[in-house]
CSV table of C-alpha atoms in Angstrom, one decimal:
chain,number,residue,atom,x,y,z
A,1,UNK,CA,220.0,-230.3,-5.1
A,2,UNK,CA,223.0,-232.6,-3.8
A,3,UNK,CA,226.5,-231.0,-3.1
A,4,UNK,CA,230.0,-232.7,-3.6
A,5,UNK,CA,230.1,-234.2,0.1
A,6,UNK,CA,226.8,-236.4,-0.9
A,7,UNK,CA,228.4,-237.7,-3.8
A,8,UNK,CA,232.2,-238.0,-3.3
A,9,UNK,CA,233.7,-241.9,-3.5
A,10,UNK,CA,237.2,-242.5,-3.0
A,11,UNK,CA,238.7,-245.5,-5.0
A,12,UNK,CA,239.9,-248.5,-3.9
A,13,UNK,CA,243.3,-249.4,-3.0
A,14,UNK,CA,243.7,-245.4,-3.3
A,15,UNK,CA,243.9,-243.2,0.3
A,16,UNK,CA,241.3,-243.2,2.3
A,17,UNK,CA,239.4,-240.1,3.2
A,18,UNK,CA,241.1,-239.8,6.5
A,19,UNK,CA,243.0,-236.9,8.6
A,20,UNK,CA,246.3,-238.2,7.9
A,21,UNK,CA,245.0,-238.4,4.3
A,22,UNK,CA,243.5,-234.8,4.5
A,23,UNK,CA,246.6,-233.5,6.6
A,24,UNK,CA,249.3,-235.0,3.3
A,25,UNK,CA,247.0,-232.8,1.3
A,26,UNK,CA,246.9,-229.9,3.1
A,27,UNK,CA,250.3,-229.5,4.2
A,28,UNK,CA,251.7,-230.6,0.7
A,29,UNK,CA,249.8,-227.8,-0.6
A,30,UNK,CA,250.4,-225.2,2.0
A,31,UNK,CA,254.0,-226.3,1.6
A,32,UNK,CA,253.6,-225.4,-2.6
A,33,UNK,CA,251.5,-222.1,-2.4
A,34,UNK,CA,254.2,-220.9,-0.4
A,35,UNK,CA,256.8,-221.4,-2.8
A,36,UNK,CA,254.7,-220.5,-5.5
A,37,UNK,CA,253.9,-217.3,-4.0
A,38,UNK,CA,257.4,-216.4,-3.2
A,39,UNK,CA,257.6,-216.0,-7.0
A,40,UNK,CA,254.9,-214.4,-7.9
A,41,UNK,CA,255.9,-212.1,-5.3
A,42,UNK,CA,259.5,-211.4,-7.0
A,43,UNK,CA,258.0,-210.3,-9.7
A,44,UNK,CA,255.1,-208.3,-8.4
A,45,UNK,CA,255.8,-204.1,-10.1
A,46,UNK,CA,258.6,-205.6,-12.2
A,47,UNK,CA,259.3,-206.1,-15.4
A,48,UNK,CA,258.5,-209.6,-17.2
A,49,UNK,CA,257.3,-210.9,-20.8
A,50,UNK,CA,253.7,-210.8,-21.7
A,51,UNK,CA,251.9,-212.2,-24.0
A,52,UNK,CA,247.9,-212.3,-25.6
A,53,UNK,CA,246.6,-215.3,-25.8
A,54,UNK,CA,243.9,-216.5,-28.3
A,55,UNK,CA,240.9,-215.2,-26.3
A,56,UNK,CA,242.4,-211.9,-26.0
A,57,UNK,CA,243.1,-212.9,-22.3
A,58,UNK,CA,246.7,-212.2,-20.4
A,59,UNK,CA,249.7,-214.4,-19.9
A,60,UNK,CA,252.9,-213.8,-18.3
A,61,UNK,CA,256.2,-215.1,-18.1
A,62,UNK,CA,255.0,-215.4,-14.4
A,63,UNK,CA,252.3,-217.4,-15.2
A,64,UNK,CA,254.3,-220.2,-16.3
A,65,UNK,CA,257.0,-220.3,-14.2
A,66,UNK,CA,254.5,-221.1,-11.7
A,67,UNK,CA,252.7,-223.2,-13.8
A,68,UNK,CA,255.6,-225.6,-14.6
A,69,UNK,CA,257.2,-225.3,-10.6
A,70,UNK,CA,253.7,-226.4,-9.0
A,71,UNK,CA,253.1,-229.1,-12.0
A,72,UNK,CA,257.0,-230.8,-11.3
A,73,UNK,CA,256.5,-230.4,-7.5
A,74,UNK,CA,253.2,-232.7,-8.5
A,75,UNK,CA,255.2,-234.9,-10.5
A,76,UNK,CA,257.8,-235.5,-8.1
A,77,UNK,CA,255.5,-236.4,-5.0
A,78,UNK,CA,252.8,-237.9,-6.8
A,79,UNK,CA,253.7,-239.3,-10.1
A,80,UNK,CA,251.2,-241.3,-10.8
A,81,UNK,CA,248.3,-238.2,-10.1
A,82,UNK,CA,246.7,-236.4,-13.4
A,83,UNK,CA,247.5,-232.3,-13.5
A,84,UNK,CA,245.2,-229.7,-15.5
A,85,UNK,CA,246.5,-226.7,-16.0
A,86,UNK,CA,246.1,-223.3,-17.2
A,87,UNK,CA,249.1,-222.8,-19.3
A,88,UNK,CA,250.1,-226.1,-20.6
A,89,UNK,CA,249.1,-229.0,-21.6
A,90,UNK,CA,246.4,-231.4,-19.4
A,91,UNK,CA,248.7,-234.6,-18.2
A,92,UNK,CA,246.4,-237.4,-17.6
A,93,UNK,CA,246.4,-240.5,-15.8
A,94,UNK,CA,245.2,-244.5,-16.6
A,95,UNK,CA,246.7,-245.2,-13.1
A,96,UNK,CA,244.7,-243.2,-10.5
A,97,UNK,CA,241.9,-241.1,-10.6
A,98,UNK,CA,243.4,-238.4,-8.3
A,99,UNK,CA,243.7,-235.1,-10.8
A,100,UNK,CA,245.5,-231.8,-9.6
A,101,UNK,CA,243.7,-228.4,-11.4
A,102,UNK,CA,245.9,-225.4,-11.1
A,103,UNK,CA,245.5,-221.8,-12.0
A,104,UNK,CA,249.3,-220.2,-11.2
A,105,UNK,CA,248.2,-216.8,-11.2
A,106,UNK,CA,244.5,-215.8,-11.0
A,107,UNK,CA,243.6,-212.7,-12.1
A,108,UNK,CA,246.4,-211.9,-14.4
A,109,UNK,CA,245.0,-208.8,-15.1
A,110,UNK,CA,245.1,-207.5,-11.8
A,111,UNK,CA,248.4,-209.1,-12.0
A,112,UNK,CA,249.9,-206.8,-14.7
A,113,UNK,CA,247.7,-203.5,-13.1
A,114,UNK,CA,249.6,-203.5,-10.1
A,115,UNK,CA,246.0,-204.8,-7.6
A,116,UNK,CA,247.2,-207.3,-5.1
A,117,UNK,CA,244.7,-209.3,-5.0
A,118,UNK,CA,245.8,-212.0,-7.2
A,119,UNK,CA,245.8,-215.9,-6.1
A,120,UNK,CA,247.6,-219.2,-6.9
A,121,UNK,CA,244.9,-221.8,-6.8
A,122,UNK,CA,245.2,-225.4,-6.5
A,123,UNK,CA,242.3,-228.1,-6.1
A,124,UNK,CA,242.4,-231.5,-6.0
A,125,UNK,CA,239.6,-233.6,-7.8
A,126,UNK,CA,239.1,-237.5,-6.9
A,127,UNK,CA,236.3,-239.5,-9.8
A,128,UNK,CA,235.9,-236.6,-10.9
A,129,UNK,CA,234.5,-234.8,-7.8
A,130,UNK,CA,236.5,-232.0,-6.0
A,131,UNK,CA,237.5,-232.9,-2.4
A,132,UNK,CA,240.0,-229.7,-1.7
A,133,UNK,CA,240.8,-226.7,-2.1
A,134,UNK,CA,244.0,-224.3,-1.8
A,135,UNK,CA,243.9,-220.4,-2.4
A,136,UNK,CA,247.1,-218.5,-2.0
A,137,UNK,CA,247.4,-214.7,-2.0
A,138,UNK,CA,251.0,-214.0,-1.9
A,139,UNK,CA,250.9,-210.0,-1.7
A,140,UNK,CA,248.3,-210.4,1.6
A,141,UNK,CA,250.5,-213.3,3.2
A,142,UNK,CA,247.1,-215.2,3.3
A,143,UNK,CA,246.5,-218.9,2.5
A,144,UNK,CA,242.7,-220.7,2.4
A,145,UNK,CA,242.2,-223.9,2.3
A,146,UNK,CA,239.1,-226.7,2.8
A,147,UNK,CA,237.4,-229.5,1.7
A,148,UNK,CA,236.2,-233.0,2.8
A,149,UNK,CA,237.4,-233.7,6.1
A,150,UNK,CA,239.3,-230.6,6.1
A,151,UNK,CA,237.6,-227.7,8.1
A,152,UNK,CA,238.0,-224.3,6.3
A,153,UNK,CA,241.1,-221.8,7.7
A,154,UNK,CA,243.1,-218.9,6.8
A,155,UNK,CA,247.1,-219.3,7.4
A,156,UNK,CA,245.4,-222.3,10.3
A,157,UNK,CA,242.9,-220.4,11.9
A,158,UNK,CA,238.9,-220.7,11.2
A,159,UNK,CA,237.0,-219.1,9.2
A,160,UNK,CA,233.8,-217.4,9.9
A,161,UNK,CA,231.2,-215.7,7.8
A,162,UNK,CA,228.6,-213.4,8.2
A,163,UNK,CA,224.9,-214.6,8.2
A,164,UNK,CA,222.9,-211.4,6.6
A,165,UNK,CA,220.1,-212.8,5.2
A,166,UNK,CA,218.6,-210.1,2.6
A,167,UNK,CA,219.7,-209.0,-0.1
A,168,UNK,CA,219.0,-205.3,0.3
A,169,UNK,CA,221.6,-205.3,3.3
A,170,UNK,CA,224.4,-207.1,1.0
A,171,UNK,CA,227.7,-206.2,-0.5
A,172,UNK,CA,228.0,-207.9,-3.6
A,173,UNK,CA,232.1,-208.9,-5.5
A,174,UNK,CA,232.4,-209.8,-8.5
A,175,UNK,CA,235.5,-209.2,-11.4
A,176,UNK,CA,233.9,-207.5,-13.9
A,177,UNK,CA,230.1,-206.2,-13.5
A,178,UNK,CA,230.2,-206.3,-17.4
A,179,UNK,CA,231.1,-209.7,-17.9
A,180,UNK,CA,227.9,-210.3,-15.7
A,181,UNK,CA,225.8,-208.1,-18.2
A,182,UNK,CA,227.2,-209.5,-21.3
A,183,UNK,CA,226.3,-213.3,-19.7
A,184,UNK,CA,222.6,-211.9,-17.8
A,185,UNK,CA,221.7,-208.3,-18.4
A,186,UNK,CA,218.3,-208.6,-16.8
A,187,UNK,CA,219.6,-210.5,-14.0
A,188,UNK,CA,222.4,-208.5,-13.2
A,189,UNK,CA,220.4,-205.4,-13.6
A,190,UNK,CA,218.0,-206.4,-10.9
A,191,UNK,CA,221.2,-207.9,-8.6
A,192,UNK,CA,223.1,-204.6,-8.6
A,193,UNK,CA,219.0,-202.4,-8.1
A,194,UNK,CA,218.4,-205.1,-4.9
A,195,UNK,CA,222.1,-204.6,-3.6
A,196,UNK,CA,223.4,-202.2,-0.7
A,197,UNK,CA,226.3,-202.1,-2.3
A,198,UNK,CA,228.9,-203.2,-5.1
A,199,UNK,CA,232.6,-203.3,-5.4
A,200,UNK,CA,234.9,-204.9,-8.3
A,201,UNK,CA,238.4,-206.2,-8.9
A,202,UNK,CA,238.2,-209.4,-7.4
A,203,UNK,CA,238.6,-212.3,-8.9
A,204,UNK,CA,239.0,-215.3,-6.4
A,205,UNK,CA,239.5,-213.0,-3.4
A,206,UNK,CA,235.9,-212.0,-4.0
A,207,UNK,CA,235.3,-215.6,-2.1
A,208,UNK,CA,237.9,-215.1,0.3
A,209,UNK,CA,235.9,-211.5,1.6
A,210,UNK,CA,233.0,-214.2,1.8
A,211,UNK,CA,234.9,-216.7,3.7
A,212,UNK,CA,236.0,-214.6,5.9
A,213,UNK,CA,232.3,-212.3,6.7
A,214,UNK,CA,233.7,-209.5,5.1
A,215,UNK,CA,231.6,-209.8,2.0
A,216,UNK,CA,227.8,-211.4,1.4
A,217,UNK,CA,227.5,-212.5,-2.1
A,218,UNK,CA,230.4,-213.4,-4.6
A,219,UNK,CA,229.7,-214.3,-8.0
A,220,UNK,CA,230.7,-214.9,-11.5
A,221,UNK,CA,230.0,-216.2,-15.1
A,222,UNK,CA,232.3,-218.0,-17.6
A,223,UNK,CA,234.7,-219.2,-15.1
A,224,UNK,CA,237.0,-222.0,-16.3
A,225,UNK,CA,237.0,-225.3,-14.3
A,226,UNK,CA,241.1,-223.5,-12.8
A,227,UNK,CA,239.4,-220.7,-12.0
A,228,UNK,CA,236.9,-222.3,-9.8
A,229,UNK,CA,238.3,-225.4,-8.9
A,230,UNK,CA,240.0,-224.3,-5.8
A,231,UNK,CA,237.3,-222.2,-4.4
A,232,UNK,CA,234.0,-224.8,-4.4
A,233,UNK,CA,235.9,-227.4,-1.9
A,234,UNK,CA,236.2,-224.7,0.9
A,235,UNK,CA,233.1,-223.3,0.0
A,236,UNK,CA,231.0,-226.6,0.7
A,237,UNK,CA,233.2,-227.0,4.3
A,238,UNK,CA,231.9,-223.8,5.1
A,239,UNK,CA,228.4,-222.5,6.4
A,240,UNK,CA,228.4,-221.1,3.3
A,241,UNK,CA,225.9,-221.6,-0.2
A,242,UNK,CA,226.5,-221.5,-3.5
A,243,UNK,CA,224.8,-222.6,-7.1
A,244,UNK,CA,227.4,-224.3,-9.3
A,245,UNK,CA,226.1,-224.9,-13.3
A,246,UNK,CA,227.3,-225.3,-16.7
A,247,UNK,CA,227.6,-222.2,-18.9
A,248,UNK,CA,229.0,-224.3,-21.8
A,249,UNK,CA,231.2,-226.9,-22.8
A,250,UNK,CA,233.8,-225.9,-20.7
A,251,UNK,CA,232.5,-222.7,-18.7
A,252,UNK,CA,230.5,-222.7,-15.3
A,253,UNK,CA,228.9,-220.0,-13.4
A,254,UNK,CA,228.9,-219.5,-9.8
A,255,UNK,CA,226.9,-217.5,-7.2
A,256,UNK,CA,227.8,-218.1,-3.2
A,257,UNK,CA,226.1,-216.1,-0.2
A,258,UNK,CA,226.7,-216.3,3.9
A,259,UNK,CA,223.1,-217.7,3.9
A,260,UNK,CA,221.0,-219.9,1.7
A,261,UNK,CA,218.2,-217.8,2.6
A,262,UNK,CA,220.4,-215.0,0.6
A,263,UNK,CA,220.8,-217.4,-2.2
A,264,UNK,CA,217.6,-217.8,-2.6
A,265,UNK,CA,216.6,-214.6,-3.3
A,266,UNK,CA,219.7,-213.7,-5.4
A,267,UNK,CA,218.6,-217.4,-7.5
A,268,UNK,CA,215.0,-216.1,-7.7
A,269,UNK,CA,216.1,-212.8,-10.0
A,270,UNK,CA,217.2,-215.5,-12.9
């Protein structure tokens, strides 16, 4: 299976894949996410407006405020870039093959419930391929980033993961086991029966734990693009491996592990 690194090609007349270019996007993303994190923390455990969307998921005024802040900041710095976000209509661009993908609050239910594992996700796509991602966890004061030409790091420090190679000794993290069961009950049953332990309340924090070497497998099914776009480039830049496939026209399944032997053992259960 090809990885994003196998077929990413930067367009002519745009910024090439150079250390300077990577630094530009890394510095920009860090600055944006730090400010967005301040906005999120100012509302955490406070009162704010909550709505229920057509798909029965929650959206708060915090989601909308952060979404607008990031969109406006991108438009000021990169006016010709496209923007795709969870809460507002897509801004397409006919003059650039660059598109930013963002989730203002990944884990809105966690945020509403006072669980500090929510995050703010930002990814950069070039020619329809994900090349850079950043995940900010405001309550934990951590920003994970990585991508093509950009080694994975957390707050500027390199990431090292575990190398467990057996499902029976592995810790699995997922956002909602009920969701996994609803998508694929036989697989989920076999997976949870075969692992050492399974924990939840994860959202994107599951993948941060994987990158930190504190978990061995992280997976979610039925993800939207804004849920996973920032995660994929960081996994790609790390020693982690993953299986990323489309489930429907606009949803995706992501299974990631710290070692290929472990990933293949998991995939054999599907």
